[in-house]
Short mmCIF file of C-alpha atoms and ligand atoms in Angstrom, two decimals:
data_model
loop_
_atom_site.label_atom_id
_atom_site.label_comp_id
_atom_site.label_asym_id
_atom_site.label_seq_id
_atom_site.Cartn_x
_atom_site.Cartn_y
_atom_site.Cartn_z
CA MET A 1 62.65 -44.32 116.78
CA PRO A 2 62.07 -41.64 119.43
CA GLY A 3 63.02 -42.19 123.06
CA ALA A 4 60.74 -42.84 125.98
CA ASN A 5 59.61 -39.24 126.08
CA GLY A 6 59.06 -39.16 122.35
CA ARG A 7 61.92 -36.83 121.59
CA THR A 8 65.00 -37.56 119.52
CA THR A 9 67.73 -35.02 118.88
CA ILE A 10 70.47 -35.38 116.30
CA ILE A 11 73.62 -33.30 116.46
CA ARG A 12 75.06 -33.27 112.96
CA GLY A 13 78.61 -32.44 111.98
CA GLY A 14 81.19 -30.61 114.03
CA THR A 15 84.36 -31.80 115.69
CA LEU A 16 83.86 -34.15 118.60
CA ILE A 17 86.05 -33.97 121.70
CA ASP A 18 84.47 -36.82 123.62
CA GLY A 19 86.19 -36.25 126.99
CA SER A 20 87.85 -39.68 127.02
CA GLY A 21 91.22 -38.23 126.07
CA GLN A 22 91.03 -39.48 122.47
CA SER A 23 91.98 -37.05 119.75
CA PRO A 24 89.13 -34.97 118.31
CA VAL A 25 87.27 -36.59 115.42
CA GLN A 26 84.89 -35.36 112.79
CA ASN A 27 81.37 -36.00 114.01
CA ASP A 28 78.70 -37.45 111.77
CA ALA A 29 75.75 -37.79 114.13
CA ILE A 30 75.22 -37.90 117.88
CA VAL A 31 71.70 -39.17 118.61
CA LEU A 32 70.04 -38.24 121.90
CA ASP A 33 66.96 -40.09 123.08
CA GLY A 34 65.37 -38.20 125.93
CA ASP A 35 68.05 -37.43 128.52
CA ARG A 36 70.65 -39.94 127.28
CA ILE A 37 73.03 -40.43 124.39
CA ARG A 38 71.84 -43.23 122.15
CA SER A 39 74.60 -43.35 119.57
CA VAL A 40 77.76 -41.60 118.46
CA GLY A 41 79.09 -41.97 114.93
CA VAL A 42 77.08 -43.14 111.94
CA LEU A 43 73.37 -42.30 112.03
CA PRO A 44 71.42 -45.46 112.97
CA PRO A 45 69.24 -46.63 110.04
CA ASP A 46 65.98 -46.39 112.02
CA VAL A 47 66.45 -42.68 112.76
CA ASN A 48 64.82 -40.63 110.04
CA ALA A 49 66.67 -37.33 110.08
CA GLU A 50 64.17 -35.94 107.59
CA ASP A 51 61.17 -36.31 109.90
CA PRO A 52 60.76 -33.05 111.86
CA GLU A 53 57.79 -34.54 113.73
CA SER A 54 59.91 -36.94 115.72
CA VAL A 55 63.42 -35.58 115.25
CA ARG A 56 65.06 -32.29 116.06
CA THR A 57 68.36 -31.62 114.32
CA ILE A 58 71.09 -29.36 115.66
CA ASP A 59 73.64 -28.33 113.07
CA ALA A 60 77.10 -28.35 114.64
CA SER A 61 79.10 -27.91 111.48
CA GLY A 62 82.07 -25.64 112.02
CA LYS A 63 81.72 -26.10 115.80
CA TRP A 64 83.27 -28.20 118.55
CA ILE A 65 81.28 -30.61 120.72
CA MET A 66 82.45 -31.65 124.18
CA PRO A 67 80.96 -32.98 127.42
CA GLY A 68 79.38 -30.49 129.81
CA LEU A 69 81.95 -29.00 132.16
CA ILE A 70 82.14 -30.20 135.75
CA ASP A 71 83.47 -27.76 138.34
CA GLY A 72 84.70 -30.01 141.13
CA HIS A 73 84.92 -27.18 143.68
CA CYS A 74 82.22 -24.55 143.69
CA HIS A 75 80.40 -23.04 146.69
CA LEU A 76 76.84 -21.97 146.01
CA SER A 77 75.65 -20.87 149.45
CA PHE A 78 78.43 -18.91 151.16
CA GLY A 79 76.58 -15.67 150.46
CA GLN A 80 79.48 -14.69 148.22
CA PRO A 81 80.60 -12.92 146.14
CA ALA A 82 79.57 -9.52 147.39
CA MET A 83 76.70 -7.78 145.67
CA PRO A 84 75.35 -4.25 145.70
CA GLY A 85 73.06 -3.63 148.65
CA LEU A 86 74.44 -6.55 150.59
CA ASN A 87 77.37 -5.39 152.64
CA ILE A 88 78.33 -8.71 154.17
CA ALA A 89 81.51 -10.60 153.42
CA ARG A 90 81.00 -13.66 155.60
CA GLY A 91 77.75 -14.89 154.19
CA THR A 92 74.39 -13.51 155.05
CA VAL A 93 72.72 -14.28 158.35
CA SER A 94 69.44 -15.17 156.69
CA SER A 95 69.01 -18.75 155.51
CA GLU A 96 66.00 -17.71 153.45
CA PHE A 97 67.85 -15.03 151.48
CA SER A 98 70.92 -17.23 151.13
CA THR A 99 68.83 -20.05 149.70
CA ILE A 100 67.23 -17.88 147.05
CA ARG A 101 70.58 -16.46 146.17
CA ALA A 102 72.16 -19.92 145.95
CA ALA A 103 69.41 -20.90 143.50
CA ARG A 104 70.29 -17.93 141.37
CA ASN A 105 73.99 -18.78 141.58
CA ALA A 106 73.22 -22.29 140.34
CA GLN A 107 71.45 -20.87 137.31
CA THR A 108 74.41 -18.64 136.51
CA VAL A 109 76.79 -21.59 136.77
CA LEU A 110 74.73 -23.74 134.38
CA ARG A 111 74.45 -20.98 131.81
CA SER A 112 78.24 -20.74 131.66
CA GLY A 113 78.46 -24.33 130.43
CA VAL A 114 78.84 -26.18 133.74
CA THR A 115 76.35 -29.04 133.81
CA SER A 116 77.52 -30.57 137.12
CA VAL A 117 79.12 -29.16 140.25
CA CYS A 118 80.63 -30.62 143.36
CA VAL A 119 79.92 -28.33 146.32
CA PRO A 120 82.40 -29.02 149.12
CA GLY A 121 80.65 -27.15 151.87
CA GLY A 122 78.08 -24.44 152.39
CA THR A 123 75.83 -22.84 154.94
CA TRP A 124 72.91 -24.55 156.69
CA PHE A 125 71.74 -27.37 154.34
CA ILE A 126 71.08 -24.93 151.53
CA ASP A 127 73.00 -26.90 148.94
CA VAL A 128 70.96 -30.03 149.67
CA ALA A 129 67.80 -27.98 149.09
CA VAL A 130 69.15 -26.46 145.88
CA ARG A 131 70.08 -29.93 144.64
CA GLU A 132 66.59 -31.24 145.39
CA ALA A 133 64.89 -28.24 143.77
CA ILE A 134 66.96 -28.69 140.60
CA ASN A 135 66.24 -32.42 140.51
CA ALA A 136 62.54 -31.73 140.97
CA GLY A 137 62.58 -29.24 138.09
CA LEU A 138 61.60 -26.29 140.30
CA ILE A 139 64.67 -24.30 139.36
CA GLU A 140 67.32 -24.56 136.69
CA GLY A 141 70.87 -25.46 137.55
CA PRO A 142 73.66 -27.99 137.18
CA ARG A 143 73.59 -31.42 138.78
CA VAL A 144 74.67 -30.82 142.37
CA TYR A 145 76.69 -33.17 144.59
CA CYS A 146 77.23 -31.55 147.96
CA ALA A 147 78.63 -31.59 151.45
CA GLY A 148 77.31 -29.68 154.46
CA ARG A 149 79.34 -27.37 156.68
CA PHE A 150 83.02 -28.26 157.01
CA ILE A 151 83.94 -30.19 160.12
CA VAL A 152 86.66 -28.09 161.76
CA THR A 153 88.59 -27.70 165.00
CA TYR A 154 89.83 -24.55 166.74
CA GLY A 155 92.28 -22.87 164.37
CA SER A 156 91.02 -24.53 161.20
CA ILE A 157 89.79 -22.54 158.21
CA ALA A 158 86.27 -21.15 158.83
CA ASP A 159 86.90 -20.84 162.59
CA ASN A 160 87.23 -17.08 162.34
CA GLU A 161 85.40 -15.89 165.45
CA PRO A 162 86.54 -15.86 169.08
CA SER A 163 85.86 -19.10 170.92
CA TRP A 164 82.93 -17.58 172.83
CA VAL A 165 81.20 -16.93 169.50
CA GLY A 166 82.12 -20.24 167.89
CA THR A 167 80.64 -21.14 164.51
CA PRO A 168 77.03 -19.93 164.19
CA GLU A 169 74.73 -21.60 161.65
CA HIS A 170 75.52 -19.12 158.89
CA VAL A 171 79.22 -20.02 159.01
CA ASN A 172 80.48 -22.60 156.56
CA GLY A 173 82.46 -24.44 159.26
CA LYS A 174 81.14 -26.43 162.20
CA LEU A 175 83.40 -26.65 165.22
CA CYS A 176 83.89 -30.17 166.50
CA ASN A 177 86.86 -30.48 168.83
CA ASN A 178 86.80 -34.18 169.58
CA VAL A 179 86.02 -37.46 167.86
CA THR A 180 82.60 -37.83 169.46
CA ASP A 181 81.43 -34.43 168.24
CA MET A 182 82.82 -35.11 164.78
CA VAL A 183 81.11 -38.46 164.41
CA THR A 184 77.85 -36.97 165.66
CA GLU A 185 78.13 -34.20 163.06
CA VAL A 186 78.74 -36.76 160.29
CA ARG A 187 75.56 -38.53 161.35
CA ARG A 188 73.60 -35.27 161.50
CA GLN A 189 74.74 -34.21 158.05
CA CYS A 190 74.02 -37.61 156.52
CA LYS A 191 70.54 -37.50 158.04
CA HIS A 192 70.01 -34.21 156.22
CA GLY A 193 71.01 -35.66 152.86
CA VAL A 194 74.56 -34.57 152.09
CA ASN A 195 76.39 -36.61 149.46
CA PHE A 196 79.73 -36.37 151.21
CA ILE A 197 81.53 -34.98 154.25
CA LYS A 198 84.05 -32.16 154.11
CA MET A 199 86.64 -31.67 156.80
CA ALA A 200 88.94 -28.66 156.81
CA ASP A 201 92.43 -28.26 158.19
CA SER A 202 94.25 -24.91 158.55
CA THR A 203 93.69 -22.12 156.02
CA TRP A 204 97.18 -22.10 154.53
CA GLY A 205 98.62 -25.43 155.63
CA ASP A 206 101.20 -24.03 158.05
CA ILE A 207 99.81 -26.07 160.95
CA GLN A 208 97.92 -29.35 161.14
CA THR A 209 94.66 -28.85 163.03
CA ILE A 210 93.10 -32.32 162.78
CA SER A 211 94.73 -35.44 164.18
CA ARG A 212 95.11 -38.78 162.41
CA GLU A 213 92.81 -40.38 164.93
CA GLU A 214 90.09 -37.82 164.11
CA LEU A 215 90.57 -38.16 160.35
CA THR A 216 90.30 -41.92 160.55
CA ALA A 217 87.19 -41.87 162.74
CA VAL A 218 85.37 -39.41 160.50
CA ALA A 219 86.32 -41.26 157.30
CA GLU A 220 85.09 -44.53 158.74
CA GLU A 221 81.78 -43.05 159.88
CA ALA A 222 81.19 -41.32 156.55
CA HIS A 223 81.92 -44.47 154.58
CA ARG A 224 79.76 -46.56 156.89
CA ARG A 225 76.89 -44.28 155.90
CA ASN A 226 77.73 -44.44 152.16
CA ALA A 227 78.96 -40.87 152.13
CA ARG A 228 82.29 -39.97 150.60
CA ILE A 229 84.79 -37.72 152.35
CA THR A 230 87.17 -34.97 151.36
CA ILE A 231 89.29 -32.38 153.15
CA HIS A 232 90.63 -28.88 152.70
CA SER A 233 94.28 -29.74 153.23
CA ARG A 234 97.10 -27.53 152.06
CA GLY A 235 99.71 -28.85 154.48
CA ALA A 236 102.15 -31.68 153.92
CA ASP A 237 101.33 -33.65 157.06
CA SER A 238 97.57 -33.24 156.81
CA THR A 239 97.66 -34.35 153.18
CA ARG A 240 99.61 -37.50 153.93
CA ALA A 241 97.45 -38.25 156.97
CA ALA A 242 94.19 -37.80 155.03
CA ALA A 243 95.39 -40.09 152.25
CA GLU A 244 96.36 -42.75 154.76
CA ALA A 245 93.06 -42.33 156.62
CA GLY A 246 91.13 -43.32 153.49
CA PHE A 247 89.81 -39.96 152.27
CA ASP A 248 88.32 -40.16 148.77
CA TRP A 249 89.95 -37.04 147.43
CA ILE A 250 92.04 -34.18 148.83
CA LEU A 251 91.47 -30.52 148.08
CA HIS A 252 94.56 -28.35 147.47
CA ALA A 253 97.56 -30.40 148.78
CA ASP A 254 99.77 -27.53 147.64
CA LEU A 255 102.48 -27.90 150.28
CA ALA A 256 102.78 -31.67 149.92
CA THR A 257 106.35 -32.87 149.39
CA GLU A 258 107.36 -35.49 146.85
CA SER A 259 107.27 -38.21 149.49
CA ASP A 260 103.81 -37.08 150.65
CA LEU A 261 102.61 -37.34 147.07
CA ASP A 262 104.14 -40.80 146.86
CA ALA A 263 101.99 -41.72 149.87
CA VAL A 264 98.92 -40.21 148.19
CA ALA A 265 99.65 -42.20 145.02
CA GLU A 266 100.20 -45.36 147.05
CA ALA A 267 96.81 -44.90 148.69
CA GLY A 268 95.20 -44.34 145.27
CA VAL A 269 93.68 -41.04 146.40
CA ARG A 270 92.77 -38.29 143.97
CA ILE A 271 93.81 -34.66 144.47
CA MET A 272 92.16 -31.43 143.38
CA PRO A 273 94.74 -28.62 143.54
CA THR A 274 92.24 -25.80 142.83
CA LEU A 275 94.91 -23.30 141.84
CA THR A 276 92.42 -21.06 140.06
CA PHE A 277 91.54 -19.47 143.39
CA LEU A 278 95.18 -18.84 144.34
CA GLU A 279 96.12 -17.40 140.97
CA HIS A 280 93.01 -15.27 140.65
CA ALA A 281 93.02 -14.01 144.24
CA ALA A 282 96.75 -13.27 144.12
CA GLU A 283 96.09 -11.10 141.09
CA TYR A 284 92.84 -9.38 142.07
CA GLY A 285 92.64 -9.95 145.84
CA ARG A 286 93.85 -6.45 146.75
CA ASP A 287 90.80 -5.00 145.00
CA PHE A 288 88.67 -7.07 147.38
CA GLY A 289 90.45 -6.19 150.60
CA ARG A 290 93.03 -8.96 150.76
CA SER A 291 96.21 -7.84 152.56
CA GLU A 292 99.71 -7.88 151.07
CA ARG A 293 100.58 -10.67 153.47
CA GLU A 294 97.70 -12.79 152.25
CA VAL A 295 98.58 -12.13 148.64
CA ASP A 296 102.17 -13.22 149.33
CA GLN A 297 100.86 -16.34 151.03
CA MET A 298 98.71 -17.14 148.00
CA LYS A 299 101.69 -16.78 145.69
CA TYR A 300 103.72 -19.09 147.93
CA ASN A 301 100.98 -21.74 147.91
CA LEU A 302 100.51 -21.29 144.16
CA GLU A 303 104.19 -22.10 143.61
CA GLY A 304 103.79 -25.19 145.76
CA GLY A 305 100.66 -26.16 143.88
CA ALA A 306 102.47 -25.85 140.55
CA ARG A 307 105.15 -28.27 141.79
CA VAL A 308 102.43 -30.63 142.99
CA LEU A 309 100.72 -30.58 139.61
CA GLN A 310 103.94 -31.41 137.79
CA ARG A 311 104.84 -34.21 140.18
CA ALA A 312 101.28 -35.59 140.10
CA ARG A 313 101.46 -35.83 136.32
CA GLU A 314 104.77 -37.73 136.55
CA LEU A 315 103.28 -40.11 139.11
CA GLY A 316 100.09 -40.66 137.14
CA LEU A 317 98.06 -39.38 140.09
CA LYS A 318 94.45 -38.66 139.24
CA VAL A 319 94.12 -34.87 139.28
CA LEU A 320 90.64 -33.41 139.47
CA SER A 321 89.62 -29.95 138.35
CA GLY A 322 88.06 -27.38 140.67
CA THR A 323 88.07 -23.61 141.04
CA ASP A 324 86.64 -22.60 144.45
CA SER A 325 84.21 -20.24 142.67
CA GLY A 326 81.93 -18.56 145.19
CA ASN A 327 84.35 -18.97 148.12
CA SER A 328 84.93 -15.23 148.57
CA PRO A 329 84.10 -11.91 146.92
CA VAL A 330 86.97 -12.30 144.47
CA MET A 331 85.52 -15.50 142.97
CA PRO A 332 82.45 -14.69 140.86
CA TYR A 333 80.03 -17.25 139.44
CA GLY A 334 79.97 -18.03 135.76
CA GLU A 335 83.47 -16.73 135.04
CA LEU A 336 86.12 -19.07 136.35
CA HIS A 337 84.66 -22.60 136.31
CA ALA A 338 86.69 -23.57 133.25
CA ASN A 339 89.86 -21.78 134.32
CA GLU A 340 91.51 -24.78 135.98
CA PRO A 341 92.16 -26.72 132.74
CA GLY A 342 94.23 -23.74 131.59
CA ILE A 343 96.09 -23.83 134.92
CA MET A 344 96.90 -27.51 134.41
CA VAL A 345 98.37 -26.70 131.00
CA LYS A 346 100.20 -23.59 132.16
CA TYR A 347 101.68 -24.82 135.43
CA GLY A 348 101.53 -28.61 135.25
CA GLY A 349 102.57 -29.39 131.68
CA TYR A 350 99.33 -31.17 130.87
CA THR A 351 98.11 -31.29 127.29
CA PRO A 352 94.83 -29.50 126.57
CA LEU A 353 93.16 -32.89 125.97
CA GLU A 354 94.35 -34.16 129.35
CA ALA A 355 93.07 -31.00 131.02
CA ILE A 356 89.71 -31.33 129.29
CA SER A 357 89.43 -34.92 130.50
CA ALA A 358 90.17 -33.75 134.05
CA CYS A 359 87.18 -31.40 134.09
CA THR A 360 84.89 -33.90 132.36
CA ARG A 361 85.71 -37.64 132.53
CA ASP A 362 87.77 -37.55 135.74
CA ASN A 363 85.54 -35.06 137.56
CA ALA A 364 82.55 -37.39 137.09
CA PHE A 365 83.90 -39.05 140.25
CA VAL A 366 83.33 -35.98 142.45
CA VAL A 367 79.73 -35.67 141.38
CA GLY A 368 79.10 -39.36 142.05
CA LEU A 369 78.28 -40.04 138.40
CA GLU A 370 81.33 -41.81 137.06
CA ASP A 371 79.16 -44.09 134.92
CA ASP A 372 76.84 -41.37 133.68
CA VAL A 373 78.60 -38.12 132.79
CA GLY A 374 81.93 -36.75 131.61
CA VAL A 375 82.29 -38.64 128.33
CA ILE A 376 80.20 -38.48 125.17
CA GLU A 377 79.37 -42.10 124.45
CA PRO A 378 76.23 -44.22 124.11
CA GLY A 379 74.31 -44.70 127.34
CA LYS A 380 75.64 -41.63 129.15
CA LEU A 381 73.54 -38.67 130.16
CA ALA A 382 73.33 -36.12 127.35
CA ASP A 383 75.26 -33.24 128.96
CA MET A 384 77.27 -31.44 126.31
CA LEU A 385 78.47 -28.14 124.95
CA LEU A 386 78.78 -26.72 121.48
CA LEU A 387 81.64 -24.26 121.14
CA THR A 388 82.43 -21.79 118.39
CA LYS A 389 86.19 -22.16 118.88
CA ASP A 390 88.58 -25.08 119.35
CA PRO A 391 89.56 -25.63 123.02
CA VAL A 392 92.29 -28.09 122.07
CA ALA A 393 94.06 -25.45 120.01
CA ASP A 394 93.62 -22.90 122.82
CA ILE A 395 92.41 -24.09 126.21
CA SER A 396 91.42 -20.56 127.24
CA VAL A 397 88.52 -20.86 124.80
CA LEU A 398 86.63 -22.58 127.62
CA LYS A 399 86.81 -19.64 130.02
CA GLY A 400 83.75 -17.74 131.11
CA GLY A 401 81.37 -19.34 128.62
CA ARG A 402 82.47 -16.77 126.06
CA ASN A 403 82.62 -19.20 123.15
CA LEU A 404 79.54 -21.21 123.96
CA ASP A 405 77.04 -21.81 121.23
CA LEU A 406 74.78 -24.23 123.13
CA VAL A 407 74.58 -25.86 126.54
CA ILE A 408 72.69 -29.15 126.67
CA LYS A 409 71.83 -30.75 130.01
CA ALA A 410 70.01 -34.09 130.07
CA GLY A 411 69.18 -33.74 126.38
CA LYS A 412 67.57 -30.33 126.79
CA VAL A 413 69.01 -27.12 125.43
CA VAL A 414 69.53 -24.67 128.29
CA ASP A 415 67.88 -21.30 127.78
CA ARG A 416 70.74 -18.84 128.15
CA ASN A 417 68.69 -15.73 127.64
CA GLY A 418 69.04 -13.16 130.38
CA LEU A 419 72.72 -13.91 130.47
CA ARG A 420 74.76 -13.39 133.60
CA ASN A 421 76.70 -10.22 134.05
CA ALA A 422 74.40 -8.05 131.99
CA PRO A 423 74.80 -4.44 133.15
CA ASP A 424 71.62 -4.60 135.23
CA ASP A 425 72.39 -8.00 136.79
CA PRO A 426 72.57 -7.73 140.60
CA LEU A 427 75.31 -10.35 140.61
CA ARG A 428 77.48 -8.25 138.32
CA ILE A 429 80.43 -7.60 140.56
CA VAL A 430 83.01 -8.99 138.21
CA PRO A 431 86.05 -6.77 137.76
CA ASP A 432 86.54 -5.92 134.10
CA ALA A 433 89.84 -7.74 134.03
CA CYS A 434 88.33 -11.16 134.92
ZN1 ZN B 1 86.37 -24.21 148.86
#
C-alpha cells in the first residue's frame, strides 16, 4: 500500500548498519512510505514488490546502508572557505552574497551524504533563512538546526577588532559585556527564529572570558524561550562552569581535566570535541596563513582533546560528532563532515560502530530530532546512505562522500549530479591532500 503521497520505495538487500550501535545485519527489505520508514526486515505482505506502478525498488545488494550523516558542527554562513575572486578571510560584508553562498554550501554538504547539520553560529540570520528555504523546498540542503551570532565578551573568540570597531553585523560574534545585554541578545535571536543560542569563551581556552553569573543568566533565558544553549569552551574552568550552569552541550572542552569531566558527567551534559578542525588545521593550516604559534597551539589542544575523548568514553559521557567545517579557509565543505568518527576511533579508542552511532543516533540531539533521525527503524524519517564499501571495517570509508552510492533525504534520492569540487567549481579550493 503506498504512502500518503502515493510513493513507496523498497531498498532490497545489502548490509544494514542501523545507527543504533547493533552489529550490521543482512537486510531483506526497508520500506519507505513518503518521507518515513515504514518497515525494516521482512517485506510486509501488502507491499507488492512486483508492481512498478506503485513501488520503486532500489537494489542495495553488495552495498552498505546506514543513516544519513549528521555533522553536529558546521558553519554555513561565515563566508568561508576562501574562493577565487573573493579575497576576504573574515566573511564577506554583503549579507546578500553571503546568503546565496550559504545556500550553495548547504547543497554541497547534502551531496556529501550529510542529511542534517547543526550550525552553531553564523552571520546575520542567514542560517535561519537557509533553513527556511530548505524546508520550503526552494533550495536543496540538509535539515538545518541553527544558532545566530555567538554571544561574546571582550577577549572571546570572534572579538577580533579593536574595541572602537566592535563586532559589526558581518562578524560571527556579537559583543555583549554584561548580563542585560546578553539576555537582550538572546531575546532578539529567539525572535528571529534561531533554534539555540551559542556563547563563546576564549579562542584557545587559556582564559575564561564569561562569568558563571553570565552563563547561568543566558542559559535560563534561552531555556525559558524553548531554545537550547551551547558554548565554544576549550578551557577547564569555562567547561565546568557551563556544565553547572545547565548548558545542553559543550563544544570542544579540550583542556578539561578529569575532575572537570566528572562535573560534566554529573550534570549529564554532552560534549562535542570537534577535533577534526584541530587535526586538519594543524596539518594544513600553514598553507592557509596560520602561524607556527597557532599550529603549535592546535597540536596542544588536540592532545588535550584526545585525553578528553578517552576519559569521556571511560565515563560513559555522551560524545557528539562535529567537524567545524566552514569555520575558516582550511575547512572546506563536503570533505570533512565524516572525519570525526575516524578521530574518535584513532584518538579515543571508540569502535567504528560507536563512532557511527555518535554521528547518527547521538547527533540527532543537536538537530532537535532525537525521535526522528539518526537510526533506521520504523517511523523515523527516511534519511539514509548507500555505500559501496564497509565503514565498520574501515571508518575512513565515510570521508568526503567518496564511497557514496546514494543519498536519500526524506525518502527522496538526492540528485548528486554536478558534484562538488569539479575542476570548474568556484568552491574548489580544497588542497589535493584533503
Ligand atoms: Zn565552530
